[in-house]
Coordinates of C-alpha atoms in Angstrom, one line a residue:
M1 CA 29.2 6.4 34.0
K2 CA 26.5 8.5 35.7
R3 CA 26.5 10.5 32.4
V4 CA 26.1 7.7 30.2
I5 CA 22.7 6.4 31.8
P6 CA 20.7 9.1 31.0
N7 CA 22.1 9.6 27.3
L8 CA 21.0 5.9 26.9
T9 CA 17.4 6.2 28.5
A10 CA 16.9 9.2 26.0
L11 CA 18.0 6.8 23.1
L12 CA 15.5 4.3 23.8
L13 CA 12.7 6.4 24.4
L14 CA 13.7 7.9 20.5
V15 CA 13.5 4.5 19.4
V16 CA 10.1 3.4 21.3
L17 CA 8.4 6.4 20.0
G18 CA 9.8 6.2 16.6
G19 CA 7.4 3.7 15.0
C20 CA 4.3 6.5 15.5
S21 CA 4.1 8.3 12.0
S22 CA 3.2 11.4 14.2
A23 CA 5.0 10.8 17.6
P24 CA 6.8 14.2 18.7
S25 CA 10.4 12.9 18.7
G26 CA 9.5 11.7 15.1
R27 CA 7.8 13.2 12.2
Y28 CA 6.6 16.1 14.0
A29 CA 10.0 17.2 15.6
V30 CA 10.4 18.9 12.2
E31 CA 8.2 21.5 11.0
K32 CA 7.1 19.8 7.7
D33 CA 7.9 16.2 6.6
Y34 CA 9.3 16.0 3.0
G35 CA 9.4 13.6 0.0
P36 CA 12.0 12.3 -2.6
S37 CA 14.1 15.6 -3.7
N38 CA 12.8 15.0 -7.0
R39 CA 9.1 13.8 -7.7
V40 CA 9.1 10.2 -8.3
D41 CA 6.5 8.3 -10.5
V42 CA 4.7 5.8 -8.5
S43 CA 1.8 5.4 -10.8
H44 CA 2.8 1.8 -11.4
V45 CA 2.7 1.0 -7.7
P46 CA -0.5 -1.5 -7.6
D47 CA -2.7 -0.8 -4.5
A48 CA -2.7 -3.3 -1.5
V49 CA -4.3 -6.4 -1.9
P50 CA -6.6 -7.1 0.9
R51 CA -6.0 -10.6 2.4
V52 CA -6.6 -12.1 5.9
E53 CA -4.0 -11.9 8.1
P54 CA -3.5 -12.4 11.9
K55 CA -3.2 -9.3 14.0
S56 CA 0.2 -8.0 14.7
S57 CA 2.2 -8.8 18.0
G58 CA 3.1 -5.0 17.9
G59 CA 1.0 -2.3 17.8
N60 CA -1.9 -3.4 18.8
K61 CA -2.0 -2.5 22.8
S62 CA -5.2 -0.9 24.0
P63 CA -5.5 1.5 25.7
Y64 CA -2.4 3.5 24.6
S65 CA -1.1 7.2 25.3
V66 CA 0.7 9.7 23.3
L67 CA 1.1 13.1 23.6
G68 CA -1.2 13.0 26.9
K69 CA -4.3 11.4 25.1
T70 CA -5.6 8.2 25.1
Y71 CA -6.5 6.0 22.3
H72 CA -8.3 2.5 22.2
V73 CA -7.8 -0.1 19.4
M74 CA -10.7 -1.3 18.0
A75 CA -11.6 -5.1 18.2
S76 CA -12.2 -5.1 14.4
S77 CA -12.1 -2.9 11.4
R78 CA -15.6 -4.2 10.3
G79 CA -17.8 -1.4 9.4
Y80 CA -15.5 1.3 10.0
K81 CA -16.3 4.4 7.8
E82 CA -15.1 8.0 8.5
R83 CA -14.6 11.1 6.6
G84 CA -12.0 13.7 7.9
V85 CA -8.5 15.3 6.8
A86 CA -5.8 13.0 5.7
S87 CA -2.3 13.8 5.6
W88 CA 0.9 11.9 4.3
Y89 CA 4.5 11.0 5.7
G90 CA 7.7 10.4 3.7
K91 CA 11.2 10.6 4.1
K92 CA 11.7 11.4 7.4
F93 CA 10.6 7.8 8.5
H94 CA 11.7 5.9 5.4
G95 CA 13.4 2.7 6.5
H96 CA 12.4 3.2 9.8
K97 CA 10.3 0.8 12.0
T98 CA 6.2 0.9 11.8
S99 CA 4.1 0.5 15.0
N100 CA 3.9 -3.2 14.0
G101 CA 7.6 -3.7 13.8
E102 CA 7.7 -3.7 9.8
T103 CA 9.8 -1.4 7.7
Y104 CA 8.3 1.7 6.4
N105 CA 8.4 2.2 3.0
M106 CA 7.1 5.7 1.6
Y107 CA 6.8 4.1 -2.1
G108 CA 4.7 1.3 -0.8
M109 CA 0.9 1.5 -0.2
S110 CA 0.5 1.7 3.6
A111 CA -0.9 4.1 6.1
A112 CA -1.1 4.9 9.9
H113 CA -4.3 5.2 11.7
K114 CA -4.8 5.5 15.5
S115 CA -7.3 2.9 16.1
L116 CA -8.0 0.6 13.6
P117 CA -6.0 -2.9 14.3
L118 CA -3.0 -3.5 12.7
P119 CA -3.1 -4.8 10.1
S120 CA -6.1 -3.6 8.4
Y121 CA -7.0 -2.7 5.0
V122 CA -9.0 0.4 3.7
Q123 CA -10.2 2.2 0.7
V124 CA -9.4 5.8 0.7
T125 CA -11.3 8.0 -1.7
N126 CA -10.0 11.7 -2.4
L127 CA -13.3 13.4 -2.1
S128 CA -12.1 16.6 -4.0
N129 CA -11.2 14.7 -7.2
G130 CA -12.7 11.1 -6.7
K131 CA -9.5 9.4 -6.6
R132 CA -8.9 6.4 -4.6
V133 CA -6.4 4.1 -3.3
I134 CA -6.4 0.7 -1.0
V135 CA -3.8 1.0 1.4
R136 CA -2.6 -1.6 4.0
V137 CA -2.6 0.0 7.6
N138 CA 0.2 -0.9 9.5
D139 CA 1.5 2.2 11.6
R140 CA -0.1 4.4 14.5
G141 CA -0.7 8.0 13.8
P142 CA -1.4 10.8 12.9
F143 CA -1.6 12.6 16.4
H144 CA -1.6 16.2 15.0
G145 CA -4.3 18.4 13.9
G146 CA -7.7 16.6 13.8
R147 CA -6.3 14.1 11.0
I148 CA -7.9 10.6 10.7
I149 CA -5.3 9.0 8.6
D150 CA -1.6 9.3 7.3
L151 CA -0.5 7.9 4.0
S152 CA 2.4 7.0 2.6
Y153 CA 4.0 9.1 -0.3
A154 CA 2.8 6.7 -2.8
A155 CA -0.9 6.6 -1.8
A156 CA -0.6 10.3 -1.3
S157 CA 0.6 10.8 -4.7
K158 CA -1.8 8.8 -6.3
L159 CA -4.8 10.7 -4.4
D160 CA -3.0 13.8 -6.0
M161 CA -2.7 15.6 -2.9
L162 CA 1.3 16.0 -2.5
G163 CA 0.9 19.7 -3.0
G164 CA -1.3 20.8 -0.6
G165 CA -0.3 18.1 2.5
T166 CA -3.5 17.2 3.0
A167 CA -7.0 16.4 1.6
H168 CA -10.7 15.7 2.7
V169 CA -11.2 12.0 2.4
E170 CA -13.5 9.2 3.1
V171 CA -12.0 6.0 4.5
E172 CA -13.8 2.9 4.5
A173 CA -12.5 -0.5 6.2
I174 CA -12.2 -3.7 3.5
D175 CA -13.2 -7.3 4.8
P176 CA -9.9 -9.2 3.5
A177 CA -12.5 -12.5 3.5
S178 CA -15.4 -11.0 1.7
W179 CA -13.2 -8.9 -0.6
S180 CA -11.1 -12.2 -1.5
T181 CA -14.2 -14.4 -1.8
S182 CA -15.9 -11.6 -4.2
S183 CA -12.7 -11.2 -6.2
A184 CA -12.2 -14.8 -7.0
A185 CA -15.8 -15.4 -7.8
I186 CA -15.6 -12.7 -10.7
V187 CA -12.1 -14.0 -11.9
A188 CA -13.9 -17.4 -12.0
D189 CA -16.6 -15.7 -14.2
S190 CA -13.9 -13.6 -16.1
V191 CA -12.3 -16.7 -17.1
K192 CA -15.5 -18.4 -18.4
T193 CA -16.9 -15.5 -20.5
T194 CA -14.2 -13.0 -21.3
A195 CA -11.0 -14.7 -21.2
P196 CA -8.1 -13.0 -23.1
P197 CA -7.6 -14.8 -26.6
Q198 CA -4.1 -16.6 -26.4
P199 CA -1.9 -15.8 -29.3
S200 CA -1.1 -19.7 -29.5
S201 CA -2.2 -23.1 -28.3
S202 CA 1.5 -23.8 -26.9
I203 CA 0.9 -21.1 -23.9
V204 CA -2.4 -22.7 -22.7
G205 CA -2.2 -24.1 -19.2
K206 CA 1.2 -21.9 -18.5
R207 CA 1.2 -19.2 -15.9
Y208 CA 1.8 -15.7 -15.6
L209 CA 3.4 -13.3 -13.4
Q210 CA 0.8 -10.7 -12.1
V211 CA 3.0 -7.2 -11.4
G212 CA 0.1 -4.9 -10.7
A213 CA -3.7 -4.2 -10.9
F214 CA -4.6 -0.5 -11.8
G215 CA -7.6 1.6 -11.4
L216 CA -6.7 3.6 -14.7
Q217 CA -6.2 1.9 -18.2
T218 CA -3.5 4.3 -18.9
T219 CA -1.7 3.6 -16.1
A220 CA -1.6 -0.1 -17.1
M221 CA -0.4 0.7 -20.5
E222 CA 2.3 2.7 -19.5
A223 CA 3.4 0.0 -17.1
K224 CA 3.0 -2.7 -20.0
Q225 CA 5.0 -0.5 -22.3
Q226 CA 8.0 -0.3 -19.7
L227 CA 8.0 -3.9 -19.1
L228 CA 7.8 -4.8 -22.5
Q229 CA 11.0 -2.8 -22.9
M230 CA 12.6 -4.2 -19.8
L231 CA 11.7 -7.8 -20.5
P232 CA 12.3 -8.9 -24.1
G233 CA 11.4 -12.3 -24.8
Y234 CA 8.0 -12.0 -22.8
Q235 CA 4.8 -11.3 -23.4
V236 CA 2.8 -8.5 -21.3
R237 CA -0.8 -8.4 -21.3
I238 CA -3.6 -6.6 -19.8
V239 CA -6.6 -8.3 -18.1
P240 CA -9.5 -6.4 -16.9
L241 CA -11.3 -7.3 -13.6
N242 CA -14.8 -6.2 -13.4
L243 CA -15.6 -5.4 -9.9
P244 CA -19.1 -4.3 -8.5
D245 CA -17.8 -0.6 -8.3
R246 CA -14.8 -0.4 -10.7
T247 CA -13.0 -2.1 -13.1
L248 CA -9.2 -3.0 -12.1
Y249 CA -6.7 -3.5 -15.3
R250 CA -4.2 -6.5 -14.4
V251 CA -0.9 -6.5 -16.0
Q252 CA 0.6 -9.6 -16.2
V253 CA 4.0 -11.1 -17.8
G254 CA 4.3 -14.5 -19.1
P255 CA 4.2 -17.4 -20.0
V256 CA 6.7 -18.5 -17.2
Q257 CA 8.0 -21.7 -16.2
L258 CA 8.7 -22.6 -12.5
N259 CA 12.1 -22.9 -12.4
A260 CA 15.6 -20.7 -11.5
N261 CA 14.9 -18.4 -14.2
L262 CA 11.5 -17.4 -12.4
A263 CA 13.6 -16.1 -9.2
A264 CA 15.5 -13.9 -11.1
L265 CA 12.7 -12.6 -13.0
V266 CA 10.6 -11.7 -10.1
S267 CA 14.0 -9.9 -8.7
K268 CA 14.0 -7.8 -11.6
I269 CA 10.6 -6.6 -11.9
E270 CA 10.8 -5.8 -7.9
A271 CA 13.7 -3.8 -8.6
A272 CA 11.6 -1.7 -11.2
G273 CA 9.3 -0.9 -8.3
Y274 CA 6.6 -3.3 -8.7
L275 CA 5.9 -5.0 -5.4
R276 CA 4.6 -8.5 -4.7
P277 CA 4.3 -9.8 -8.2
H278 CA 2.5 -13.3 -8.0
L279 CA 1.6 -16.2 -10.1
V280 CA -1.7 -16.4 -11.9
D281 CA -3.0 -19.0 -14.1

Protein backbone atom coordinates (compact mmCIF):
# COMPACT_ATOMS: atom_id res chain seq x y z
CA MET A 1 0.00 0.00 0.00
CA LYS A 2 2.89 2.36 0.65
CA ARG A 3 3.90 2.14 -3.03
CA VAL A 4 0.44 2.92 -4.35
CA ILE A 5 0.04 6.38 -2.81
CA PRO A 6 3.01 8.06 -4.56
CA ASN A 7 1.92 6.61 -7.90
CA LEU A 8 -1.58 8.00 -7.50
CA THR A 9 -0.17 11.39 -6.53
CA ALA A 10 2.00 11.49 -9.63
CA LEU A 11 -0.97 10.55 -11.78
CA LEU A 12 -3.07 13.35 -10.31
CA LEU A 13 -0.32 15.86 -11.03
CA LEU A 14 -0.23 14.74 -14.66
CA VAL A 15 -3.98 15.22 -14.96
CA VAL A 16 -3.89 18.71 -13.44
CA LEU A 17 -1.08 19.89 -15.69
CA GLY A 18 -2.54 18.25 -18.78
CA GLY A 19 -4.92 21.14 -19.40
CA CYS A 20 -2.05 23.51 -20.18
CA SER A 21 -1.00 23.37 -23.81
CA SER A 22 2.66 23.72 -22.88
CA ALA A 23 2.94 22.31 -19.37
CA PRO A 24 6.11 20.29 -18.68
CA SER A 25 4.31 16.93 -18.34
CA GLY A 26 2.27 17.57 -21.50
CA ARG A 27 3.22 18.94 -24.85
CA TYR A 28 6.85 19.72 -24.07
CA ALA A 29 7.50 16.30 -22.56
CA VAL A 30 8.29 15.41 -26.19
CA GLU A 31 10.73 17.30 -28.39
CA LYS A 32 8.10 18.32 -30.92
CA ASP A 33 4.33 18.15 -31.07
CA TYR A 34 2.79 16.61 -34.15
CA GLY A 35 -0.30 16.86 -36.33
CA PRO A 36 -2.29 14.20 -38.19
CA SER A 37 -0.33 11.46 -39.98
CA ASN A 38 -1.55 12.89 -43.28
CA ARG A 39 -2.26 16.55 -43.98
CA VAL A 40 -5.96 17.26 -43.34
CA ASP A 41 -7.84 19.84 -45.41
CA VAL A 42 -9.37 22.25 -42.89
CA SER A 43 -10.22 24.99 -45.38
CA HIS A 44 -13.93 24.38 -44.80
CA VAL A 45 -13.65 24.88 -41.02
CA PRO A 46 -15.23 28.28 -40.25
CA ASP A 47 -13.63 30.86 -37.97
CA ALA A 48 -14.84 31.03 -34.40
CA VAL A 49 -17.89 33.28 -34.13
CA PRO A 50 -17.50 35.81 -31.29
CA ARG A 51 -20.38 35.74 -28.83
CA VAL A 52 -20.87 37.06 -25.33
CA GLU A 53 -20.03 34.34 -22.79
CA PRO A 54 -19.49 34.28 -19.03
CA LYS A 55 -15.99 33.56 -17.77
CA SER A 56 -15.23 29.88 -17.42
CA SER A 57 -15.30 28.41 -13.94
CA GLY A 58 -11.92 26.84 -14.67
CA GLY A 59 -8.71 28.34 -15.99
CA ASN A 60 -9.19 31.89 -14.68
CA LYS A 61 -7.40 31.64 -11.34
CA SER A 62 -5.11 34.64 -10.90
CA PRO A 63 -2.27 34.65 -10.20
CA TYR A 64 -1.08 31.16 -11.17
CA SER A 65 2.38 29.67 -11.55
CA VAL A 66 3.92 27.38 -14.16
CA LEU A 67 7.59 26.34 -14.37
CA GLY A 68 8.44 28.70 -11.53
CA LYS A 69 6.97 31.76 -13.21
CA THR A 70 3.85 33.62 -12.06
CA TYR A 71 1.17 34.86 -14.45
CA HIS A 72 -1.77 37.21 -13.91
CA VAL A 73 -5.05 36.80 -15.78
CA MET A 74 -6.40 40.01 -17.31
CA ALA A 75 -9.72 41.28 -15.98
CA SER A 76 -10.92 41.83 -19.56
CA SER A 77 -9.61 41.21 -23.07
CA ARG A 78 -10.82 44.62 -24.23
CA GLY A 79 -8.08 46.64 -25.92
CA TYR A 80 -5.55 43.80 -26.00
CA LYS A 81 -3.25 43.84 -29.03
CA GLU A 82 0.20 42.30 -29.27
CA ARG A 83 2.75 41.16 -31.81
CA GLY A 84 5.02 38.20 -31.26
CA VAL A 85 5.61 34.55 -32.07
CA ALA A 86 2.76 32.04 -32.41
CA SER A 87 3.14 28.29 -32.22
CA TRP A 88 0.59 25.48 -32.54
CA TYR A 89 -0.34 22.29 -30.76
CA GLY A 90 -1.95 19.20 -32.20
CA LYS A 91 -2.36 15.49 -31.67
CA LYS A 92 -0.55 15.36 -28.34
CA PHE A 93 -3.53 17.02 -26.67
CA HIS A 94 -6.34 16.17 -29.09
CA GLY A 95 -9.28 14.88 -27.05
CA HIS A 96 -7.82 15.98 -23.70
CA LYS A 97 -9.12 18.68 -21.38
CA THR A 98 -8.20 22.32 -21.90
CA SER A 99 -7.49 24.61 -18.95
CA ASN A 100 -11.14 25.71 -18.74
CA GLY A 101 -12.42 22.12 -18.74
CA GLU A 102 -13.47 21.81 -22.38
CA THR A 103 -12.15 19.16 -24.75
CA TYR A 104 -9.35 20.19 -27.09
CA ASN A 105 -10.19 19.62 -30.75
CA MET A 106 -7.21 20.27 -33.01
CA TYR A 107 -9.62 20.61 -35.96
CA GLY A 108 -11.49 23.47 -34.27
CA MET A 109 -10.59 27.16 -34.24
CA SER A 110 -9.18 27.61 -30.75
CA ALA A 111 -6.05 28.82 -28.99
CA ALA A 112 -4.12 28.96 -25.72
CA HIS A 113 -2.94 32.20 -24.10
CA LYS A 114 -1.19 32.92 -20.83
CA SER A 115 -3.20 35.90 -19.58
CA LEU A 116 -6.40 36.51 -21.54
CA PRO A 117 -9.58 35.59 -19.64
CA LEU A 118 -11.17 32.30 -20.68
CA PRO A 119 -12.94 32.29 -23.00
CA SER A 120 -11.86 35.19 -25.20
CA TYR A 121 -11.99 35.78 -28.94
CA VAL A 122 -9.01 37.11 -30.88
CA GLN A 123 -8.09 37.79 -34.47
CA VAL A 124 -4.67 36.39 -35.38
CA THR A 125 -2.86 37.73 -38.44
CA ASN A 126 0.20 36.03 -39.93
CA LEU A 127 2.44 39.02 -40.60
CA SER A 128 4.43 37.18 -43.28
CA ASN A 129 1.48 36.50 -45.60
CA GLY A 130 -1.44 38.61 -44.35
CA LYS A 131 -3.66 35.60 -43.66
CA ARG A 132 -5.86 35.89 -40.59
CA VAL A 133 -8.27 33.85 -38.53
CA ILE A 134 -10.59 34.33 -35.58
CA VAL A 135 -10.11 31.86 -32.74
CA ARG A 136 -11.64 31.24 -29.34
CA VAL A 137 -9.13 31.17 -26.48
CA ASN A 138 -10.00 28.35 -24.08
CA ASP A 139 -6.62 27.11 -22.85
CA ARG A 140 -3.47 28.28 -21.07
CA GLY A 141 -0.01 28.48 -22.66
CA PRO A 142 2.39 28.57 -24.34
CA PHE A 143 4.96 28.44 -21.56
CA HIS A 144 7.98 28.13 -23.82
CA GLY A 145 10.31 30.22 -25.92
CA GLY A 146 8.77 33.67 -25.62
CA ARG A 147 5.70 32.73 -27.64
CA ILE A 148 2.52 34.72 -27.13
CA ILE A 149 -0.16 32.31 -28.38
CA ASP A 150 -0.59 28.62 -29.14
CA LEU A 151 -3.00 27.88 -32.00
CA SER A 152 -4.97 24.77 -32.84
CA TYR A 153 -3.82 22.67 -35.80
CA ALA A 154 -6.71 24.00 -37.91
CA ALA A 155 -5.95 27.65 -37.13
CA ALA A 156 -2.25 27.17 -37.82
CA SER A 157 -3.03 25.41 -41.10
CA LYS A 158 -5.28 28.25 -42.25
CA LEU A 159 -2.49 30.72 -41.43
CA ASP A 160 -0.06 28.57 -43.46
CA MET A 161 2.37 28.14 -40.57
CA LEU A 162 2.45 24.38 -40.09
CA GLY A 163 5.68 23.88 -42.01
CA GLY A 164 7.72 26.33 -39.97
CA GLY A 165 6.04 25.48 -36.67
CA THR A 166 5.94 29.13 -35.63
CA ALA A 167 5.05 32.47 -37.20
CA HIS A 168 5.27 36.16 -36.37
CA VAL A 169 1.70 37.26 -35.77
CA GLU A 170 -0.45 40.08 -34.51
CA VAL A 171 -3.06 39.08 -31.95
CA GLU A 172 -5.97 41.45 -31.39
CA ALA A 173 -8.85 40.87 -29.00
CA ILE A 174 -12.43 41.06 -30.27
CA ASP A 175 -15.20 42.49 -28.12
CA PRO A 176 -18.04 39.99 -28.76
CA ALA A 177 -20.74 42.55 -27.86
CA SER A 178 -19.47 45.12 -30.37
CA TRP A 179 -18.73 42.45 -32.97
CA SER A 180 -22.25 41.01 -32.73
CA THR A 181 -23.87 44.45 -32.91
CA SER A 182 -21.89 45.59 -35.96
CA SER A 183 -22.38 42.27 -37.72
CA ALA A 184 -26.13 42.32 -37.09
CA ALA A 185 -26.38 45.85 -38.47
CA ILE A 186 -24.46 44.91 -41.60
CA VAL A 187 -26.57 41.80 -42.09
CA ALA A 188 -29.77 43.84 -41.79
CA ASP A 189 -28.49 46.38 -44.31
CA SER A 190 -27.36 43.58 -46.60
CA VAL A 191 -30.81 41.98 -46.52
CA LYS A 192 -32.41 45.30 -47.46
CA THR A 193 -30.08 46.20 -50.30
CA THR A 194 -28.33 43.11 -51.62
CA ALA A 195 -30.47 40.13 -50.70
CA PRO A 196 -29.66 37.21 -53.01
CA PRO A 197 -32.38 36.36 -55.55
CA GLN A 198 -34.62 33.47 -54.59
CA PRO A 199 -35.29 30.70 -57.12
CA SER A 200 -39.02 30.87 -56.51
CA SER A 201 -41.52 32.57 -54.24
CA SER A 202 -42.32 29.24 -52.60
CA ILE A 203 -39.18 29.36 -50.42
CA VAL A 204 -39.40 33.00 -49.38
CA GLY A 205 -39.53 33.20 -45.61
CA LYS A 206 -38.09 29.72 -45.08
CA ARG A 207 -34.89 29.19 -43.17
CA TYR A 208 -31.39 28.07 -44.06
CA LEU A 209 -28.61 26.36 -42.16
CA GLN A 210 -25.42 28.39 -42.24
CA VAL A 211 -22.52 25.94 -42.18
CA GLY A 212 -19.63 28.38 -42.35
CA ALA A 213 -18.33 31.87 -43.07
CA PHE A 214 -15.11 32.01 -45.06
CA GLY A 215 -12.64 34.77 -45.78
CA LEU A 216 -11.88 33.46 -49.29
CA GLN A 217 -14.52 33.11 -51.98
CA THR A 218 -12.66 30.13 -53.46
CA THR A 219 -12.91 28.31 -50.12
CA ALA A 220 -16.63 29.02 -49.95
CA MET A 221 -17.03 27.66 -53.50
CA GLU A 222 -15.19 24.46 -52.54
CA ALA A 223 -17.47 24.03 -49.52
CA LYS A 224 -20.52 24.64 -51.71
CA GLN A 225 -19.48 21.94 -54.18
CA GLN A 226 -18.84 19.46 -51.38
CA LEU A 227 -22.23 20.14 -49.80
CA LEU A 228 -24.07 19.89 -53.12
CA GLN A 229 -22.62 16.42 -53.64
CA MET A 230 -23.29 15.40 -50.05
CA LEU A 231 -26.84 16.77 -49.80
CA PRO A 232 -28.80 16.09 -52.98
CA GLY A 233 -32.16 17.84 -52.98
CA TYR A 234 -30.93 20.88 -51.04
CA GLN A 235 -29.87 24.24 -52.37
CA VAL A 236 -26.50 25.59 -51.30
CA ARG A 237 -25.95 29.32 -51.61
CA ILE A 238 -23.12 31.75 -50.90
CA VAL A 239 -24.15 35.02 -49.25
CA PRO A 240 -21.43 37.72 -48.98
CA LEU A 241 -21.21 39.73 -45.79
CA ASN A 242 -19.32 43.02 -46.17
CA LEU A 243 -17.61 43.84 -42.88
CA PRO A 244 -15.65 47.09 -42.38
CA ASP A 245 -12.27 45.42 -42.99
CA ARG A 246 -13.10 42.34 -45.06
CA THR A 247 -15.79 40.27 -46.78
CA LEU A 248 -17.05 36.98 -45.40
CA TYR A 249 -18.64 34.45 -47.73
CA ARG A 250 -21.37 32.62 -45.85
CA VAL A 251 -22.33 29.16 -47.08
CA GLN A 252 -25.93 28.21 -46.39
CA VAL A 253 -27.97 25.05 -47.02
CA GLY A 254 -31.74 24.99 -47.43
CA PRO A 255 -34.45 25.83 -47.28
CA VAL A 256 -35.06 23.68 -44.22
CA GLN A 257 -38.11 22.86 -42.16
CA LEU A 258 -38.27 22.84 -38.37
CA ASN A 259 -38.97 19.12 -38.01
CA ALA A 260 -37.23 15.86 -37.14
CA ASN A 261 -35.32 15.86 -40.42
CA LEU A 262 -33.46 19.00 -39.35
CA ALA A 263 -31.57 17.21 -36.55
CA ALA A 264 -30.46 14.51 -38.98
CA LEU A 265 -29.32 17.15 -41.46
CA VAL A 266 -27.31 19.00 -38.80
CA SER A 267 -25.67 15.74 -37.69
CA LYS A 268 -24.69 14.90 -41.28
CA ILE A 269 -23.17 18.36 -41.81
CA GLU A 270 -21.26 18.21 -38.51
CA ALA A 271 -19.94 14.75 -39.40
CA ALA A 272 -18.39 16.30 -42.51
CA GLY A 273 -16.38 18.66 -40.30
CA TYR A 274 -18.54 21.80 -40.37
CA LEU A 275 -18.79 22.95 -36.77
CA ARG A 276 -21.89 24.55 -35.25
CA PRO A 277 -24.27 24.94 -38.23
CA HIS A 278 -27.04 27.31 -37.20
CA LEU A 279 -30.35 28.55 -38.54
CA VAL A 280 -30.64 31.86 -40.39
CA ASP A 281 -33.63 33.50 -42.05
